[in-house]
PDB file of C-alpha atoms in Angstrom:
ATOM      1  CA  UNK A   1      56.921  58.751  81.091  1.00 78.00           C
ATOM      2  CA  UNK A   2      58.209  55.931  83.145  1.00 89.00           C
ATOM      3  CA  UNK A   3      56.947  52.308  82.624  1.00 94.00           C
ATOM      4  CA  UNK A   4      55.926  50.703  85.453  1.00 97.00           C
ATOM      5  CA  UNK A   5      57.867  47.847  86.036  1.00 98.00           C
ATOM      6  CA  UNK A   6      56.131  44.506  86.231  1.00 98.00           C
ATOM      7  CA  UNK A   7      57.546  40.754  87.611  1.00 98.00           C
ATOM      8  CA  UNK A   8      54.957  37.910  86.733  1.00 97.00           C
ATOM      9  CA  UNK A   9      54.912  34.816  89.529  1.00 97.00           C
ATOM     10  CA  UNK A  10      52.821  32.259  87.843  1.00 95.00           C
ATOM     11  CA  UNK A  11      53.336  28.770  87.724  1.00 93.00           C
ATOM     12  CA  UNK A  12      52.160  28.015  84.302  1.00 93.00           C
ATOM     13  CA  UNK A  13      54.444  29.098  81.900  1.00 94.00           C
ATOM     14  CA  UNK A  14      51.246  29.392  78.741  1.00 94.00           C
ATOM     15  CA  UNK A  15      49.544  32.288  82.272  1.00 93.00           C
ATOM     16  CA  UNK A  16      52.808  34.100  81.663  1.00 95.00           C
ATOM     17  CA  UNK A  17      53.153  34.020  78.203  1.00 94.00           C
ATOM     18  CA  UNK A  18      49.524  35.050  77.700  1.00 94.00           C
ATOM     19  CA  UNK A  19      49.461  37.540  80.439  1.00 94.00           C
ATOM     20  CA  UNK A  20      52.659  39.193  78.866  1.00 95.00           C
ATOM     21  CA  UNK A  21      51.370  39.094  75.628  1.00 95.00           C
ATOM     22  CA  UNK A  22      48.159  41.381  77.106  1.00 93.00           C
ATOM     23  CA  UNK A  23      50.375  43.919  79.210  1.00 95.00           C
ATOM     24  CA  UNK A  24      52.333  44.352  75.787  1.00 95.00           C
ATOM     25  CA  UNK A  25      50.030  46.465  74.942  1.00 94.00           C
ATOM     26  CA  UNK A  26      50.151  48.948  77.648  1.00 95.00           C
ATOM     27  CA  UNK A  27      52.411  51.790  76.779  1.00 93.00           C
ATOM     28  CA  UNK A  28      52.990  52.783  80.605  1.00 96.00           C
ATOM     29  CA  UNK A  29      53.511  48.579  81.831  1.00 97.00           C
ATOM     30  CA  UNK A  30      57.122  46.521  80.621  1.00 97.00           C
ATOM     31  CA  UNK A  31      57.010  43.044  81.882  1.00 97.00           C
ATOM     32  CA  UNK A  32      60.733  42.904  82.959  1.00 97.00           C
ATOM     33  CA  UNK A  33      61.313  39.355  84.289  1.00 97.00           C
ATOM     34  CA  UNK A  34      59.280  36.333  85.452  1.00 97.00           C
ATOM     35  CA  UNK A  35      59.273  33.476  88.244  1.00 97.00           C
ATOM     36  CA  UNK A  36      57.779  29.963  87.516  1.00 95.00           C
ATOM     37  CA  UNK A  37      57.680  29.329  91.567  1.00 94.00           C
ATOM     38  CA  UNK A  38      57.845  31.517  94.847  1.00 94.00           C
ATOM     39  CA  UNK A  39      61.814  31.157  95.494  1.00 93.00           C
ATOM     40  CA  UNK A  40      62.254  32.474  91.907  1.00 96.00           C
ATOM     41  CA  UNK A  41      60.026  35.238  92.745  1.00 97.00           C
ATOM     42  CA  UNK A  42      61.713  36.571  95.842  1.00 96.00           C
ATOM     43  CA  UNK A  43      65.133  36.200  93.654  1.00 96.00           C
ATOM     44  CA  UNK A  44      64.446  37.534  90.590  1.00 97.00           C
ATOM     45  CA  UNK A  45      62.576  40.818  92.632  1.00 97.00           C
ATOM     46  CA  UNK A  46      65.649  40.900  94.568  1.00 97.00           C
ATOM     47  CA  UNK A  47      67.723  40.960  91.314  1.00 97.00           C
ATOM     48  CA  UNK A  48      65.233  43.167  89.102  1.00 97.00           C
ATOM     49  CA  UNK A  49      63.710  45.233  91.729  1.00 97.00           C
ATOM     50  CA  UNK A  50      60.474  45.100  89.481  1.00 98.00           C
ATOM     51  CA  UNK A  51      57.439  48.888  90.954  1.00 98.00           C
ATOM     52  CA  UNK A  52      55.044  45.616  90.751  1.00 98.00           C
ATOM     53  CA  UNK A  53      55.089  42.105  91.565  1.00 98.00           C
ATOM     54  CA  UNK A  54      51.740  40.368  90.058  1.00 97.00           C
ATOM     55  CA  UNK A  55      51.264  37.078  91.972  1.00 95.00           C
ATOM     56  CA  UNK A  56      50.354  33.673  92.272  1.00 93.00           C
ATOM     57  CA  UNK A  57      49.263  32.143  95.442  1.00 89.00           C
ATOM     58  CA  UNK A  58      49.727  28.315  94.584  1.00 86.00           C
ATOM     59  CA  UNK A  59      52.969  27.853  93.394  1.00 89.00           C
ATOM     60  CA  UNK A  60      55.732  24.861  94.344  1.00 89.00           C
ATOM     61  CA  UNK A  61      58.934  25.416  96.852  1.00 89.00           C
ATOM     62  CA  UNK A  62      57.540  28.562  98.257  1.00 91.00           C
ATOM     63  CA  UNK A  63      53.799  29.715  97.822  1.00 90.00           C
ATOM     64  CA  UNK A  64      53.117  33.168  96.995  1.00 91.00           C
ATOM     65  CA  UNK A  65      51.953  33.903  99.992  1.00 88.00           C
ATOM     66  CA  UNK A  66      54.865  33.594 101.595  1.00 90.00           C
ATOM     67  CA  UNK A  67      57.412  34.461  98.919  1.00 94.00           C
ATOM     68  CA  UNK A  68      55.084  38.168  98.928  1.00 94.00           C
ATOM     69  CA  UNK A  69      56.069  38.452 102.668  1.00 92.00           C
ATOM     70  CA  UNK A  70      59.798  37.777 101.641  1.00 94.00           C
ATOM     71  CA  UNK A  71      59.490  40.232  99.058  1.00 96.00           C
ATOM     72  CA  UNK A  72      57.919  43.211 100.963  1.00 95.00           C
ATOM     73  CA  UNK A  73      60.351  42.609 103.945  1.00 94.00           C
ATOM     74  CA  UNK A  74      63.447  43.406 101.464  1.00 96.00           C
ATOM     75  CA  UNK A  75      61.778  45.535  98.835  1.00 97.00           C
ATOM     76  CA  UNK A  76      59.107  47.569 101.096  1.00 95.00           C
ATOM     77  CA  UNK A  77      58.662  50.029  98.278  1.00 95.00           C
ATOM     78  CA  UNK A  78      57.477  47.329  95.576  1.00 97.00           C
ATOM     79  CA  UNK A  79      53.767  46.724  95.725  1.00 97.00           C
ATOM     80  CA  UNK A  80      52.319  43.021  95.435  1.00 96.00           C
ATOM     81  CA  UNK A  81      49.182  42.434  93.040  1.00 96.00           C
ATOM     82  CA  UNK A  82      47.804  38.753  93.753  1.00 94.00           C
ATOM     83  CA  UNK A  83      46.123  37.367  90.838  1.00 93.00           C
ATOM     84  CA  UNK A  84      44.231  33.973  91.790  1.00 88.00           C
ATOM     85  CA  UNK A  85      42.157  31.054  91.006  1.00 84.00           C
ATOM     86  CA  UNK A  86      41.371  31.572  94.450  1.00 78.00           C
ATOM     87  CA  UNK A  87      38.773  34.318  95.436  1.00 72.00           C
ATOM     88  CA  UNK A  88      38.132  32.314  99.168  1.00 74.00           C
ATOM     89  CA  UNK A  89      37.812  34.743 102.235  1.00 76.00           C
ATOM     90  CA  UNK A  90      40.219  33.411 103.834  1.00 73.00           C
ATOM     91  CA  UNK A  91      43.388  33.530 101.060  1.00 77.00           C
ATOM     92  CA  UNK A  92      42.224  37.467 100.734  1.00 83.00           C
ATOM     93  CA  UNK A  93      42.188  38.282 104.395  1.00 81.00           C
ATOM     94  CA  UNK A  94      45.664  36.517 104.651  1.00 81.00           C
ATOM     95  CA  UNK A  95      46.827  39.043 101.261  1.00 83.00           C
ATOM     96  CA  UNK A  96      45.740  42.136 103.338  1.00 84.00           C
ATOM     97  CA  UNK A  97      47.284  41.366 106.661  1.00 84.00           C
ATOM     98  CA  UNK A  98      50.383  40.792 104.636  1.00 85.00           C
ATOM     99  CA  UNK A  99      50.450  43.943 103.150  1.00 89.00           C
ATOM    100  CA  UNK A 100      49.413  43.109  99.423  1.00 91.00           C
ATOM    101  CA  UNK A 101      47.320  46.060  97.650  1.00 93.00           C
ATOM    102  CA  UNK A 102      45.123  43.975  95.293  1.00 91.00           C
ATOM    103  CA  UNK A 103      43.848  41.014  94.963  1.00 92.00           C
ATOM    104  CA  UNK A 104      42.303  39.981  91.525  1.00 92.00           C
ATOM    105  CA  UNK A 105      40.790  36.461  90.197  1.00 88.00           C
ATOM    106  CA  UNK A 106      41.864  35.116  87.665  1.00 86.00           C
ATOM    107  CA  UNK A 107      38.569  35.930  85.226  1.00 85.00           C
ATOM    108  CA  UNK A 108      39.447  39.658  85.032  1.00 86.00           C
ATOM    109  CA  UNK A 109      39.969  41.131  81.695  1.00 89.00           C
ATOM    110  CA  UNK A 110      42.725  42.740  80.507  1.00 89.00           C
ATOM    111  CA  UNK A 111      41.766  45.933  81.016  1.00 91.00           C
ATOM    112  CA  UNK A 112      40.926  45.275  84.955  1.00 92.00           C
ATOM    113  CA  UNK A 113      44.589  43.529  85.300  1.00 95.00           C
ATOM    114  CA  UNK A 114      46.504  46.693  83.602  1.00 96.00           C
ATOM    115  CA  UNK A 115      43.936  48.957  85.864  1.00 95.00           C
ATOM    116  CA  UNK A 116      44.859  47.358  88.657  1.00 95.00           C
ATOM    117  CA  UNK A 117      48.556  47.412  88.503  1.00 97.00           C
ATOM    118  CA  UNK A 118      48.524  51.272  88.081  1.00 97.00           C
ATOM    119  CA  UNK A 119      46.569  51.487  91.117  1.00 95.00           C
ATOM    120  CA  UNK A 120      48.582  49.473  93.318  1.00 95.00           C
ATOM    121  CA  UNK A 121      51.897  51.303  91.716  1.00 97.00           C
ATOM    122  CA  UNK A 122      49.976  54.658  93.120  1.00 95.00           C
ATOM    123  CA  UNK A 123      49.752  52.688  96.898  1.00 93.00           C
ATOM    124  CA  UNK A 124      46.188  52.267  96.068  1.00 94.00           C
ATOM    125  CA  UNK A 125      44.626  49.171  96.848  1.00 91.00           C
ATOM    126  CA  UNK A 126      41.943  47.608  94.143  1.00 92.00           C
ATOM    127  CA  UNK A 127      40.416  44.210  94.428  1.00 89.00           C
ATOM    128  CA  UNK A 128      37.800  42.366  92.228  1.00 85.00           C
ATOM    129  CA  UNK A 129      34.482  43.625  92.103  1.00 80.00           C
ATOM    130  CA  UNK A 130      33.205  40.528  94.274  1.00 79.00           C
ATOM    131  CA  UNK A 131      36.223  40.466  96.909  1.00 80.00           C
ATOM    132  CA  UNK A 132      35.487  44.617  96.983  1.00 76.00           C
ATOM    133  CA  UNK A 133      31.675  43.895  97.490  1.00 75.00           C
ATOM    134  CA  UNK A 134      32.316  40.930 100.570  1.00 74.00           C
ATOM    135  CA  UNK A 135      34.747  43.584 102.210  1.00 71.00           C
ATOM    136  CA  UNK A 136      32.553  46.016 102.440  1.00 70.00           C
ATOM    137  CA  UNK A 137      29.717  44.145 103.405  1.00 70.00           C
ATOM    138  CA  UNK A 138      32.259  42.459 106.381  1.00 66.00           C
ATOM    139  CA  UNK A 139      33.082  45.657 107.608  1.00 61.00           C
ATOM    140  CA  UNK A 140      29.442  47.267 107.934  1.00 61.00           C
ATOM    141  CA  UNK A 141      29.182  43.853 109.692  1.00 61.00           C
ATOM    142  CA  UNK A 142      31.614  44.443 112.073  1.00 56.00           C
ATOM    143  CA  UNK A 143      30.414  48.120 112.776  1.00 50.00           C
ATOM    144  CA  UNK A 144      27.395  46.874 113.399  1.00 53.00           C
ATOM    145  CA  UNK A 145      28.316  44.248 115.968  1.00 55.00           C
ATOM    146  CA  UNK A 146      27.063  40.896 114.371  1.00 48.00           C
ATOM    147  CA  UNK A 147      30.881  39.648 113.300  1.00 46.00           C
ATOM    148  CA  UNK A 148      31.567  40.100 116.994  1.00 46.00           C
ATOM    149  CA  UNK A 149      31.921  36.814 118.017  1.00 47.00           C
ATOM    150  CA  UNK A 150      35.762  35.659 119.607  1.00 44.00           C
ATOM    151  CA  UNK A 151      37.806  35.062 116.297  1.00 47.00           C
ATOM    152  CA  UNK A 152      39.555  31.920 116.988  1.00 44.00           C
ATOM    153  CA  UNK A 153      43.100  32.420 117.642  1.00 48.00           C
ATOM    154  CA  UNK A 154      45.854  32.233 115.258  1.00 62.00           C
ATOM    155  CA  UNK A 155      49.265  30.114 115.422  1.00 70.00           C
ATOM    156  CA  UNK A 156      51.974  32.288 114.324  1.00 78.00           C
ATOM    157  CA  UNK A 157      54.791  30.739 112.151  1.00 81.00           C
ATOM    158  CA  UNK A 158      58.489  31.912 111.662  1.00 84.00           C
ATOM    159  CA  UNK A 159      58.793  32.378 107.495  1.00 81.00           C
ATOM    160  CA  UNK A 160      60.913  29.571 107.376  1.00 86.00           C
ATOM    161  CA  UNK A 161      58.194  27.011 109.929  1.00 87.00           C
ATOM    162  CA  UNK A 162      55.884  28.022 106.689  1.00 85.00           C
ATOM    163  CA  UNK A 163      59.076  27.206 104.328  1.00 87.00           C
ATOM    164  CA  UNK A 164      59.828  23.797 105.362  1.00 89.00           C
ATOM    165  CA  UNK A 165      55.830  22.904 106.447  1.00 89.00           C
ATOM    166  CA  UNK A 166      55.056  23.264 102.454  1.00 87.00           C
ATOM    167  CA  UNK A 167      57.947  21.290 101.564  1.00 90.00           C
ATOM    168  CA  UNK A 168      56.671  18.672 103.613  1.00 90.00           C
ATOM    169  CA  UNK A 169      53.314  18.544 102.216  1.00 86.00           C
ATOM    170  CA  UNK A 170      54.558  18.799  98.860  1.00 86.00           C
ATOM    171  CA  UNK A 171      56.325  15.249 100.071  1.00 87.00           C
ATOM    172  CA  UNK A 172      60.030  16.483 100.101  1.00 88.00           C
ATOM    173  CA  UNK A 173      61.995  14.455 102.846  1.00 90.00           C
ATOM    174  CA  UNK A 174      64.283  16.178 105.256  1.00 90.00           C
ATOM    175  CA  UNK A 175      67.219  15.473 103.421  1.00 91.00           C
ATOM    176  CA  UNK A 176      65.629  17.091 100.034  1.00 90.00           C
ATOM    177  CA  UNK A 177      64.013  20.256 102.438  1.00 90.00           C
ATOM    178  CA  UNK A 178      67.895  20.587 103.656  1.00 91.00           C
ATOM    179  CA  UNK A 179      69.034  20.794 100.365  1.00 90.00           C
ATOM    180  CA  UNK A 180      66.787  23.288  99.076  1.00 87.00           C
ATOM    181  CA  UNK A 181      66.875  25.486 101.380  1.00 88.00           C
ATOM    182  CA  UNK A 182      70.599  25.659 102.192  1.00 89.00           C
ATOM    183  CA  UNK A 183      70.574  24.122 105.486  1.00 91.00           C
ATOM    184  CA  UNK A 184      71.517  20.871 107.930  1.00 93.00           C
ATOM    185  CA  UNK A 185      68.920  18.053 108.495  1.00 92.00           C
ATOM    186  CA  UNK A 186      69.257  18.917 111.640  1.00 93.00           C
ATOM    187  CA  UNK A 187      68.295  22.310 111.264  1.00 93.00           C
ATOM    188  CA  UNK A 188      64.906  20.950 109.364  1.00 91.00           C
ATOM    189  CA  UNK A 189      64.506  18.691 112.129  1.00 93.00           C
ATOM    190  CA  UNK A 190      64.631  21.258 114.500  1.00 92.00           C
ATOM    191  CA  UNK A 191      62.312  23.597 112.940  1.00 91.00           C
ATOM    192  CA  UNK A 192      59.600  20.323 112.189  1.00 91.00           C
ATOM    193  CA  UNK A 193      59.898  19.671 116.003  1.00 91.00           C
ATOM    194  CA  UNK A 194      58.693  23.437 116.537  1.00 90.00           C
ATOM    195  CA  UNK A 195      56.039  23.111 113.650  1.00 88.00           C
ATOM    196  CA  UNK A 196      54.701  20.210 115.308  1.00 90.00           C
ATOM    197  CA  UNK A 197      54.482  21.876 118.685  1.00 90.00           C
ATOM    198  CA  UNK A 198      52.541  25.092 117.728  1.00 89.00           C
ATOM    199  CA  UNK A 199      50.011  23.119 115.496  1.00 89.00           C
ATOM    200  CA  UNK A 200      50.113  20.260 118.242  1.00 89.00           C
ATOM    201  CA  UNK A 201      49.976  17.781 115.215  1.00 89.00           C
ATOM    202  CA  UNK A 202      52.478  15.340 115.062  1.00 86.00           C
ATOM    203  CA  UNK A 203      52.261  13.349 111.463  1.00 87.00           C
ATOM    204  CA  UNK A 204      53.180  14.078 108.459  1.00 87.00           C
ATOM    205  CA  UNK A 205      49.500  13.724 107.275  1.00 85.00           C
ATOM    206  CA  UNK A 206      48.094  15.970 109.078  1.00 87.00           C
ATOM    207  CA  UNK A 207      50.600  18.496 108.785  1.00 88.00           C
ATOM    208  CA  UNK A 208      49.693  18.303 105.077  1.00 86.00           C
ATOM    209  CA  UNK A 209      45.968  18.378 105.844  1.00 84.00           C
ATOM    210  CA  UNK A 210      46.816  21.791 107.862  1.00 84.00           C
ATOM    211  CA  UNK A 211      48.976  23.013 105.142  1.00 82.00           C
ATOM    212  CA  UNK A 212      45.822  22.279 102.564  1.00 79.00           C
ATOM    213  CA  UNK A 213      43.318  24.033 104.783  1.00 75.00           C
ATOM    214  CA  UNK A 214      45.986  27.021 105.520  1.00 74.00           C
ATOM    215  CA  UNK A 215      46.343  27.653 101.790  1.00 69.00           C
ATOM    216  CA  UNK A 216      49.818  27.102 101.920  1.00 77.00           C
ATOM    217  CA  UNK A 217      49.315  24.551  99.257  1.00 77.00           C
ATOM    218  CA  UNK A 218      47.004  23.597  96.829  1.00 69.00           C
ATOM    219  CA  UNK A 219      44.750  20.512  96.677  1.00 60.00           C
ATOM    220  CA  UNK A 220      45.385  17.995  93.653  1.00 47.00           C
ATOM    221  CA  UNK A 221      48.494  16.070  92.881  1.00 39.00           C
ATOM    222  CA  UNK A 222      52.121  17.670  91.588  1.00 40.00           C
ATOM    223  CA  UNK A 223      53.777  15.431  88.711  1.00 33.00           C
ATOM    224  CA  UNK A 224      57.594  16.524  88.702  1.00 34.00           C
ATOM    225  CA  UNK A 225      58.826  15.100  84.733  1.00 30.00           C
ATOM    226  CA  UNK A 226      62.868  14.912  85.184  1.00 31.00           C
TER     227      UNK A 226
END
């Protein structure tokens, strides 16, 4: 039998070590790398090519939202499993229209993760019992006409709009964004400018306050020890 292949994207390195320790015991699930933020975790799937990625959605330099779209526009056949503090509507919808099979909080047991992950290696998709029960309930709602008010519409950002609009609200100047990404302050300037445009927002608070309620970061403070 062939072990499905699992990369963990979790911020917290004592998460990883724990949730390794509990798919150690799975015969058919081998942990083969991990990623302590989202650029790691579009590398290190790059490099490993892992059947599964299990991931965070807060996570610094890149969150796992978008590092899960990186990761499914290179490695298509890999399957994401987000596992969450985060159970919110919204974060879940965004997973789905991404192309994520599961979604799991992170409360589950063991046995639900390990469940999970086979299910989303089969192209199955498997969400916590409370996600699964709001779905459903959402969609009888929309059969039934009562969710069928206007949605408001959505402002589409390029990957790397999303890239450098966390980077900013995790406070990195334009010459730090430039660096970590591999690009001119120019370039970051450029690509602000657009930001600013779509969200018509033009401070650096408020992008932050729109990068907050987007989910592209998480509230709370970040304490970097060099």
């Amino acid at each position: 039998m062939t072990p499905i292949t699992v990369l963990l994207a979790e911020d917290h390195a004592v998460v990883r070590e724990g949730l390794r320790a509990l798919l150690a015991i799975e015969r058919d699930i081998v942990v083969v790398g991990e990623a302590g933020n989202g650029r790691q975790a579009v590398q290190r799937s790059k490099a490993l090519r892992p059947a599964v990625v299990v991931m965070d959605i807060a996570m610094p330099l890149l969150n796992g939202l978008e590092a899960a779209r990186q990761i499914l526009k290179a490695l298509p056949e890999t399957k994401i499993l987000v596992l969450s503090a985060h159970g919110d509507d919204e974060y879940v919808e965004q997973v789905i229209a991404l192309g994520a099979l599961g979604y799991l909080v992170k409360q589950t047991s063991a046995l639900v993760l390990a469940k999970a992950i086979r299910e989303v290696h089969k192209g199955n998709t498997y969400f916590s019992p409370a996600i699964s029960k709001r779905l459903t309930e959402r969609r009888e709602s929309t059969i039934h006409g009562a969710s069928g008010r206007r949605r408001k519409q959505d402002v589409r950002l390029t990957s790397r709009e999303v890239e450098i609009l966390q980077l900013i609200a995790e406070g990195k100047a334009n010459k730090q964004t430039a660096a970590e990404l591999g690009i001119s302050i120019k370039t970051v300037e450029k690509h602000r400018q657009a930001l600013m445009g779509k969200l018509g927002i033009h401070d650096t608070a408020g992008l932050t306050r729109y990068a907050l309620a987007a989910g592209i970061i998480e509230g709370g403070v970040r304490f970097t020890i060099e």
